[in-house]
Amino acid sequence: MALADDTVLYRMARAESLSIVHLDSFSAVYHRASGITHLITAPAPEILATLGEAGMTRAALLDRLARDYALGDADMDVLRERLDELVATGLVSRA
Amino acid sequence: MNHQFSVAIGPVGFRIGSDWRAPIAQLETLYRAYPKPTDGVPDFTVRLFAARPWRRVLRPSVMIGGDFVLPEAAPLPLAQGLLAAEMGMNLQMALGQRRYLLLHASVVERDGEALMMTGVSGAGKSTLAALLSLRGWRLMGDEFALLDPETGQLHAFPRLVSLKNTSIATVAAEAPADRFGPLLEGTPKGTIRHFVPDAHAIATMIQPARPALILFPSFGFEPAARDVAPSEVFVRLTQASTNYVALGERGFDALTKLVTSVPARAIDYPDTASAIAQVEAAWAAR
């Protein structure tokens, strides 16, 4: 399980399928594929911005978030929860 | 239908057909200063009809029909036929309007800029709009703000202002009696009396205005005011819209542009004087 988990790549939904507007501490995201509007807050916008479409493992993502956004309390389990939520919305996919 | 009436309200044309003469006669009186739909072609049709043929005369009860209907809507007694017509017109807009993002809000305008007021039923948005219209503001509408996704401007929809319960006396104390419709008691929303917009509001109803301030009024509290963050405005306005989902990305773009470019304040007020003072203060500070 741990091994498989480490190799899973997370990808942001195709950039052309999203419209992201930064409002304040929240961002509004229109997902063209589903026609659904999402309101997301930290660390979800940062996760989307970091993942990109190329894809990234959870460990690599955690490193980048900690470096780029000074998320000192970043934690693999919490990150997994946030990623699972984003996967459920369709804004992130697992490969 | 035996009796017909048509009217243009802002950019929208309606035709109302009725089994009875009385509601049509009231509409003709109250909307006498309004133009007819452009080219005579209405956007929406409302029908007021008897639930059963004999119910035209025996305890007459008015069913609301039209291009769009709510199947579970209960009929109203004939004495409330005018209310049925107004509800039918609102229903067509709420369910059928696709040209504009529809927001449940009242709108007034001054110097070409629009003030939008939204909130739950009873917050006072209709009353405030009526009172402001008696103080030099142009009434653009008491029920729906029509946000144009192409231009970001608000279009007027100045139908009759629907005053409820205690707000009837509040507005009646300041406006002439010939601006009011009949007193409708015992309606599903309590006592209702319609207030006719002034001649200026009707004559200028095709002129849109740029939104400049969004207010969330709350009646019944000590005076207070606070800024409302764009994300909270966004959430509240998606909830206050009847067609946000139907408009898809056009609605998303229009609403995000609105909330990121227009300031928003929540104001609490205990009475009319406080409400007017707070609106003016928020307007001056926008």
Coordinates of C-alpha atoms in Angstrom, one line a residue:
Chain A
M1 CA 0.0 0.0 0.0
A2 CA 2.7 2.4 1.0
L3 CA 4.7 1.6 -2.1
A4 CA 1.8 2.1 -4.4
D5 CA 0.8 5.3 -2.7
D6 CA 4.3 6.7 -3.2
T7 CA 4.1 6.2 -7.0
V8 CA 0.7 7.7 -7.6
L9 CA 0.8 10.8 -9.7
Y10 CA -1.6 13.6 -9.1
R11 CA -2.5 15.9 -11.9
M12 CA -4.5 19.1 -12.1
A13 CA -7.5 18.9 -14.5
R14 CA -6.6 20.2 -17.9
A15 CA -6.0 24.0 -17.6
E16 CA -8.5 24.7 -20.4
S17 CA -11.2 23.0 -18.4
L18 CA -10.9 25.4 -15.5
S19 CA -11.5 29.1 -14.9
I20 CA -10.0 30.2 -11.6
V21 CA -10.7 33.7 -10.1
H22 CA -9.0 34.8 -6.9
L23 CA -11.5 36.5 -4.7
D24 CA -9.8 37.0 -1.4
S25 CA -8.6 34.1 0.9
F26 CA -11.0 32.1 -1.3
S27 CA -10.8 31.4 -5.0
A28 CA -13.8 30.6 -7.2
V29 CA -13.2 27.8 -9.7
Y30 CA -15.5 27.0 -12.6
H31 CA -15.1 23.5 -13.8
R32 CA -16.2 23.4 -17.4
A33 CA -16.4 19.7 -17.6
S34 CA -19.1 19.5 -14.9
G35 CA -20.5 23.0 -15.0
I36 CA -20.0 23.2 -11.2
T37 CA -18.6 26.2 -9.3
H38 CA -16.2 25.4 -6.4
L39 CA -15.1 27.8 -3.8
I40 CA -11.6 26.7 -2.5
T41 CA -9.3 28.1 0.1
A42 CA -5.7 27.3 1.2
P43 CA -4.1 24.9 0.5
A44 CA -6.3 23.9 -2.5
P45 CA -5.3 26.9 -4.9
E46 CA -1.7 26.3 -4.0
I47 CA -2.0 22.6 -4.7
L48 CA -3.6 23.2 -8.1
A49 CA -0.9 25.8 -9.0
T50 CA 1.9 23.4 -8.0
L51 CA 0.6 20.2 -9.5
G52 CA 0.2 21.4 -13.0
E53 CA -0.9 19.0 -15.7
A54 CA 2.4 17.1 -15.7
G55 CA 1.7 15.4 -12.5
M56 CA 3.5 14.9 -9.2
T57 CA 3.7 12.3 -6.4
R58 CA 2.4 13.3 -3.0
A59 CA 5.8 13.4 -1.5
A60 CA 7.1 15.7 -4.3
L61 CA 4.1 17.9 -3.9
L62 CA 4.6 18.2 -0.2
D63 CA 8.2 19.2 -0.7
R64 CA 7.3 21.8 -3.2
L65 CA 4.4 23.2 -1.1
A66 CA 6.7 23.5 1.9
R67 CA 9.3 25.3 -0.1
D68 CA 7.1 27.6 -2.2
Y69 CA 4.5 28.5 0.3
A70 CA 6.3 28.0 3.6
L71 CA 3.7 25.5 4.8
G72 CA 5.7 24.5 7.8
D73 CA 3.0 22.3 9.3
A74 CA 2.4 20.4 6.0
D75 CA 1.7 16.8 6.7
M76 CA 1.4 13.8 4.4
D77 CA -1.9 12.6 5.9
V78 CA -3.5 16.1 5.8
L79 CA -2.3 16.5 2.2
R80 CA -3.8 13.1 1.3
E81 CA -7.2 14.3 2.6
R82 CA -7.0 17.6 0.6
L83 CA -6.0 15.7 -2.5
D84 CA -8.8 13.2 -2.0
E85 CA -11.3 16.1 -1.8
L86 CA -9.9 17.6 -5.0
V87 CA -10.0 14.3 -6.8
A88 CA -13.7 14.0 -5.7
T89 CA -14.5 17.3 -7.3
G90 CA -12.7 16.4 -10.6
L91 CA -10.3 19.3 -10.2
V92 CA -7.4 16.8 -9.7
S93 CA -7.0 13.4 -11.2
R94 CA -5.0 10.4 -10.0
A95 CA -2.9 8.4 -12.5
Chain B
M1 CA -58.3 33.6 -22.9
N2 CA -61.2 36.0 -22.5
H3 CA -59.1 39.0 -21.2
Q4 CA -55.7 40.1 -22.2
F5 CA -53.1 42.6 -21.1
S6 CA -49.5 43.2 -22.3
V7 CA -46.8 45.3 -20.9
A8 CA -43.0 46.0 -21.2
I9 CA -41.1 46.1 -17.9
G10 CA -37.5 47.2 -18.5
P11 CA -36.2 45.0 -21.4
V12 CA -38.8 42.3 -20.9
G13 CA -42.2 42.0 -22.5
F14 CA -45.2 40.1 -20.9
R15 CA -48.6 39.1 -22.0
I16 CA -51.1 38.2 -19.4
G17 CA -54.3 36.3 -20.3
S18 CA -57.1 35.8 -17.8
D19 CA -60.4 34.0 -17.5
W20 CA -61.6 37.0 -15.5
R21 CA -61.8 40.7 -16.2
A22 CA -61.0 42.0 -12.7
P23 CA -57.2 41.2 -12.5
I24 CA -56.7 42.6 -16.0
A25 CA -58.5 45.8 -15.1
Q26 CA -56.3 46.2 -12.1
L27 CA -53.2 45.6 -14.2
E28 CA -54.4 48.2 -16.8
T29 CA -54.8 50.8 -14.0
L30 CA -51.5 50.2 -12.2
Y31 CA -49.4 49.7 -15.3
R32 CA -51.1 52.5 -17.3
A33 CA -47.9 54.5 -17.7
Y34 CA -45.9 51.6 -19.0
P35 CA -45.2 50.9 -22.7
K36 CA -46.2 47.8 -24.6
P37 CA -43.7 45.1 -25.6
T38 CA -41.5 46.0 -28.6
D39 CA -43.1 45.0 -31.9
G40 CA -46.0 43.6 -29.8
V41 CA -44.1 40.4 -29.2
P42 CA -43.9 39.4 -25.5
D43 CA -41.0 37.4 -24.1
F44 CA -43.2 35.6 -21.6
T45 CA -46.8 34.7 -21.3
V46 CA -48.8 34.3 -18.0
R47 CA -52.2 32.7 -17.9
L48 CA -54.7 33.1 -15.0
F49 CA -57.3 30.4 -15.3
A50 CA -60.0 28.6 -13.4
A51 CA -59.0 25.3 -11.8
R52 CA -62.3 23.9 -13.1
P53 CA -64.8 25.6 -15.5
W54 CA -67.3 26.2 -12.7
R55 CA -64.7 27.8 -10.6
R56 CA -64.8 30.9 -12.8
V57 CA -68.0 31.9 -11.0
L58 CA -68.3 29.6 -8.0
R59 CA -65.8 30.5 -5.3
P60 CA -63.5 31.6 -8.1
S61 CA -59.9 30.5 -7.7
V62 CA -57.0 31.5 -9.8
M63 CA -54.5 29.1 -11.1
I64 CA -51.2 30.5 -12.5
G65 CA -50.0 29.2 -15.8
G66 CA -47.6 30.2 -18.6
D67 CA -44.5 29.2 -20.4
F68 CA -43.0 28.1 -17.1
V69 CA -45.1 26.7 -14.2
L70 CA -44.6 25.3 -10.7
P71 CA -46.8 22.2 -10.7
E72 CA -47.4 22.4 -6.9
A73 CA -48.4 26.1 -6.9
A74 CA -51.7 26.6 -5.0
P75 CA -54.5 28.6 -6.5
L76 CA -55.4 32.0 -5.1
P77 CA -58.8 33.5 -4.5
L78 CA -60.0 35.9 -7.3
A79 CA -59.6 38.9 -4.9
Q80 CA -55.9 38.2 -5.1
G81 CA -55.9 37.9 -8.9
L82 CA -53.5 40.8 -9.2
L83 CA -51.0 39.1 -6.9
A84 CA -51.4 35.9 -9.0
A85 CA -50.5 37.9 -12.1
E86 CA -47.4 39.4 -10.4
M87 CA -46.4 36.0 -9.1
G88 CA -46.8 34.6 -12.6
M89 CA -44.6 37.3 -14.1
N90 CA -41.9 36.7 -11.5
L91 CA -42.1 33.0 -12.1
Q92 CA -41.5 33.4 -15.8
M93 CA -38.5 35.5 -15.1
A94 CA -37.1 33.2 -12.4
L95 CA -37.4 30.1 -14.5
G96 CA -37.2 31.4 -18.1
Q97 CA -34.8 34.3 -18.1
R98 CA -31.5 33.4 -19.9
R99 CA -30.3 36.8 -21.3
Y100 CA -29.4 38.2 -17.9
L101 CA -28.0 36.8 -14.6
L102 CA -31.0 37.3 -12.3
L103 CA -30.4 38.3 -8.7
H104 CA -33.0 38.6 -6.1
A105 CA -32.3 42.2 -5.2
S106 CA -33.8 45.7 -5.3
V107 CA -31.9 48.3 -7.3
V108 CA -31.9 52.1 -7.2
E109 CA -29.7 54.5 -9.2
R110 CA -28.2 57.9 -8.8
D111 CA -25.9 59.8 -11.1
G112 CA -25.7 56.8 -13.4
E113 CA -24.5 54.4 -10.7
A114 CA -26.6 51.6 -9.3
L115 CA -27.0 50.5 -5.6
M116 CA -28.1 46.9 -5.3
M117 CA -29.7 45.6 -2.1
T118 CA -30.2 42.0 -1.4
G119 CA -31.1 39.8 1.5
V120 CA -33.6 37.3 2.8
S121 CA -37.4 38.0 2.6
G122 CA -38.3 40.6 5.2
A123 CA -34.8 42.2 5.2
G124 CA -36.4 45.3 3.8
K125 CA -35.0 45.5 0.3
S126 CA -38.4 46.4 -1.3
T127 CA -39.2 48.9 1.4
L128 CA -35.8 50.6 1.2
A129 CA -36.0 50.8 -2.6
A130 CA -39.4 52.4 -2.4
L131 CA -38.3 54.9 0.3
L132 CA -35.1 55.8 -1.6
S133 CA -37.2 56.3 -4.7
L134 CA -39.1 59.0 -2.7
R135 CA -35.8 60.7 -2.0
G136 CA -34.4 61.4 -5.4
W137 CA -33.1 57.9 -6.4
R138 CA -34.3 56.2 -9.5
L139 CA -36.1 53.0 -8.8
M140 CA -34.7 50.2 -11.1
G141 CA -36.6 47.4 -9.4
D142 CA -37.6 45.8 -6.1
E143 CA -37.4 42.1 -7.0
F144 CA -34.8 41.3 -9.6
A145 CA -31.5 42.8 -10.6
L146 CA -30.7 42.0 -14.2
L147 CA -27.0 41.7 -14.6
D148 CA -25.9 41.7 -18.2
P149 CA -23.0 39.2 -18.7
E150 CA -21.8 41.1 -21.8
T151 CA -21.5 44.6 -20.3
G152 CA -21.5 44.1 -16.5
Q153 CA -24.3 46.6 -16.3
L154 CA -27.5 46.3 -14.4
H155 CA -30.8 46.6 -16.3
A156 CA -33.9 47.9 -14.7
F157 CA -37.0 45.8 -14.1
P158 CA -39.3 48.3 -12.3
R159 CA -42.4 46.3 -11.9
L160 CA -44.9 47.2 -9.2
V161 CA -43.2 47.3 -5.8
S162 CA -44.6 44.5 -3.6
L163 CA -45.0 46.0 -0.1
K164 CA -45.8 43.6 2.7
N165 CA -47.3 44.0 6.1
T166 CA -45.9 46.8 8.2
S167 CA -43.9 48.3 5.3
I168 CA -47.2 49.3 3.6
A169 CA -47.9 52.0 6.3
T170 CA -44.3 53.1 6.2
V171 CA -44.4 53.9 2.5
A172 CA -48.0 55.1 2.6
A173 CA -47.0 57.8 5.1
E174 CA -44.8 59.4 2.4
A175 CA -46.5 58.7 -0.9
P176 CA -49.8 59.8 -2.5
A177 CA -52.7 57.3 -2.3
D178 CA -53.0 57.1 -6.1
R179 CA -49.6 55.3 -6.3
F180 CA -51.0 52.2 -4.5
G181 CA -53.0 49.2 -5.6
P182 CA -55.7 47.5 -3.7
L183 CA -54.9 46.1 -0.2
L184 CA -54.6 42.3 -0.5
E185 CA -55.2 40.7 2.8
G186 CA -54.7 37.0 3.8
T187 CA -52.3 36.2 1.0
P188 CA -49.6 33.5 1.4
K189 CA -47.2 36.3 2.2
G190 CA -49.5 38.2 4.6
T191 CA -51.0 41.5 3.6
I192 CA -49.7 42.9 0.4
R193 CA -50.1 46.3 -1.4
H194 CA -48.5 47.2 -4.7
F195 CA -46.8 50.5 -5.1
V196 CA -46.5 52.0 -8.6
P197 CA -43.0 53.3 -9.5
D198 CA -42.9 57.0 -10.3
A199 CA -43.0 58.4 -13.8
H200 CA -39.3 59.0 -14.0
A201 CA -38.5 55.4 -13.1
I202 CA -40.9 54.2 -15.9
A203 CA -39.7 56.7 -18.5
T204 CA -36.0 55.7 -18.0
M205 CA -36.5 52.0 -17.5
I206 CA -34.6 51.0 -20.6
Q207 CA -31.4 52.8 -19.3
P208 CA -29.0 50.4 -17.6
A209 CA -26.6 51.5 -14.9
R210 CA -23.1 50.5 -13.7
P211 CA -23.2 48.7 -10.3
A212 CA -21.4 50.7 -7.7
L213 CA -22.4 49.3 -4.3
I214 CA -23.9 46.1 -3.0
L215 CA -25.7 46.3 0.4
F216 CA -27.1 43.5 2.5
P217 CA -29.6 45.2 4.7
S218 CA -31.1 43.6 7.9
F219 CA -34.1 45.1 9.5
G220 CA -34.7 44.8 13.3
F221 CA -31.3 45.3 14.7
E222 CA -29.3 48.1 16.3
P223 CA -27.4 50.2 13.7
A224 CA -24.3 48.5 12.6
A225 CA -22.3 48.2 9.4
R226 CA -19.4 46.0 8.2
D227 CA -17.6 45.2 5.0
V228 CA -18.5 42.0 3.2
A229 CA -15.7 40.0 1.6
P230 CA -15.9 39.2 -2.1
S231 CA -16.1 35.5 -1.4
E232 CA -19.1 35.9 0.9
V233 CA -20.8 38.2 -1.6
F234 CA -20.2 35.6 -4.2
V235 CA -21.8 32.8 -2.2
R236 CA -24.7 35.0 -1.1
L237 CA -25.4 36.1 -4.7
T238 CA -25.3 32.6 -6.1
Q239 CA -27.9 31.8 -3.5
A240 CA -29.9 34.9 -4.5
S241 CA -29.8 34.0 -8.2
T242 CA -32.5 31.9 -9.8
N243 CA -30.6 31.2 -13.0
Y244 CA -26.9 31.1 -12.0
V245 CA -26.5 27.4 -12.7
A246 CA -28.5 27.7 -16.0
L247 CA -26.2 30.4 -17.3
G248 CA -23.1 28.2 -16.8
E249 CA -19.8 30.0 -17.4
R250 CA -21.5 33.2 -18.5
G251 CA -23.0 33.4 -15.0
F252 CA -19.7 32.6 -13.3
D253 CA -17.8 35.3 -15.3
A254 CA -20.5 37.9 -14.7
L255 CA -20.7 37.2 -11.0
T256 CA -16.9 37.0 -10.3
K257 CA -16.5 40.3 -12.2
L258 CA -19.2 41.9 -10.1
V259 CA -17.9 40.8 -6.7
T260 CA -14.3 41.6 -7.4
S261 CA -15.1 45.1 -8.8
V262 CA -18.0 46.4 -6.6
P263 CA -17.7 47.0 -2.8
A264 CA -20.2 45.4 -0.5
R265 CA -21.5 46.3 3.0
A266 CA -23.9 44.7 5.4
I267 CA -26.0 47.2 7.3
D268 CA -28.3 46.5 10.3
Y269 CA -31.1 49.1 11.1
P270 CA -33.9 49.4 13.6
D271 CA -36.0 52.0 11.7
T272 CA -36.4 54.0 8.5
A273 CA -34.4 57.0 9.5
S274 CA -31.4 54.8 10.5
A275 CA -31.7 52.8 7.2
I276 CA -31.7 55.8 5.0
A277 CA -28.8 57.4 6.9
Q278 CA -26.7 54.2 6.7
V279 CA -27.4 53.8 3.0
E280 CA -26.3 57.3 2.3
A281 CA -23.2 56.8 4.4
A282 CA -22.3 53.6 2.7
W283 CA -22.9 55.3 -0.7
A284 CA -20.7 58.2 0.2
A285 CA -17.9 55.9 1.3
R286 CA -18.1 53.4 -1.7

